[in-house]
XYZ file of C-alpha atoms in Angstrom:
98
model
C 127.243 108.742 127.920
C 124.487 111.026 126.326
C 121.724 108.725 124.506
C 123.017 108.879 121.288
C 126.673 107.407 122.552
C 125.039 104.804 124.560
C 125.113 100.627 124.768
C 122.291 99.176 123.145
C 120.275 96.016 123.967
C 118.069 94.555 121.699
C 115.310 92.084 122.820
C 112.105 90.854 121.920
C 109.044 92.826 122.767
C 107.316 91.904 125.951
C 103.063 92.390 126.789
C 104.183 95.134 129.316
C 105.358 97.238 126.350
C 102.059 97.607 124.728
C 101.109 100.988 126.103
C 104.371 102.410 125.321
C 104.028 100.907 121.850
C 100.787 102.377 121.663
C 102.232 105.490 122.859
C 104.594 106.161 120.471
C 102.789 104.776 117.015
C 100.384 107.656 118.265
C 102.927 110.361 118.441
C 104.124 108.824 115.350
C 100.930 109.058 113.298
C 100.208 112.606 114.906
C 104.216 113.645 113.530
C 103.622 112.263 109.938
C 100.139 113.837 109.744
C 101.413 116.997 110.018
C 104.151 116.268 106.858
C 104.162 115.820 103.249
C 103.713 112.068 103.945
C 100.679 111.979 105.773
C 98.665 108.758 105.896
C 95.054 108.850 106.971
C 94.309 108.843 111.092
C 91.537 105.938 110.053
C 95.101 104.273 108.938
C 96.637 104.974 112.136
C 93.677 103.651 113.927
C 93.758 100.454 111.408
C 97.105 99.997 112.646
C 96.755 100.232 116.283
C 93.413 98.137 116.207
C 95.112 95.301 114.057
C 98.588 94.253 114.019
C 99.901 96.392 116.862
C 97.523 94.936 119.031
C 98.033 91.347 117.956
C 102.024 91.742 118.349
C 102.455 88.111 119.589
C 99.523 86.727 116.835
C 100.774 88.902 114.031
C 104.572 88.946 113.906
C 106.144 86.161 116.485
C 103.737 83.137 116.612
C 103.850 82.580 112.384
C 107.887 82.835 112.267
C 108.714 86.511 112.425
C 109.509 89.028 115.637
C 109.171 92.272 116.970
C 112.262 93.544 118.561
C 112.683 96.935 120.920
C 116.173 98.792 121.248
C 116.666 100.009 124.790
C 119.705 101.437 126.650
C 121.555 99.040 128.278
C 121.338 100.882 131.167
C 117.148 101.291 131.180
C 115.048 98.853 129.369
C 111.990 100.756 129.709
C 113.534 103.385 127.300
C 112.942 102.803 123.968
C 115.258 103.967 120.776
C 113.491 101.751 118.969
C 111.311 99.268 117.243
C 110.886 97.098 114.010
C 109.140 93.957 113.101
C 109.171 91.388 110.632
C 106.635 89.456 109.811
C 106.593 85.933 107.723
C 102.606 86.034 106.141
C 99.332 87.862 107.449
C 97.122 86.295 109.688
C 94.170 88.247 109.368
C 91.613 88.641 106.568
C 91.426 92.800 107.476
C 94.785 94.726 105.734
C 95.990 98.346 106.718
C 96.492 98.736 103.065
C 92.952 98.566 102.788
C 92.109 101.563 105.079
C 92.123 105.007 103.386
């Protein structure tokens, strides 16, 4: 099955995932600063240096989660990933970055 045809899993993120997290929001930010959409790389930094590395503080301890798609046949492969948090914890906002 190619990766588009595949069985999904989807789970809750796990500590070891953080550099691939970290990973990917950086290809991400790099992609979307090269579009019409392009948010600030001080955003991208914001981002990285406040809720994405807080994952467990930020989204699952107050009520919400952070889940990862994956293959069902490699969990280290993501397709995936999307959060949902309940409230803020921290005084510092992304929104605030330019």
């Amino acid at each position: 099955m190619g990766i588009l045809n595949c069985e999904i899993v989807i789970r809750q993120h796990r500590t070891e995932d953080l550099p691939q997290l970290w990973r990917c929001s950086r290809l991400e930010c790099a992609r979307m600063k090269r579009s019409a959409t392009c948010p600030s790389s001080r955003r991208c930094t914001c981002s990285l240096n406040s809720d994405l590395s807080d994952i467990g503080g930020i989204y699952i301890t107050p009520g919400g989660n952070f889940w990862i798609a994956t293959p069902k046949t490699n969990s280290q492969k993501w397709l995936a990933s999307w959060a949902f948090s309940l409230k803020t914890t921290r005084k510092e906002s992304c929104d605030e970055c330019p």
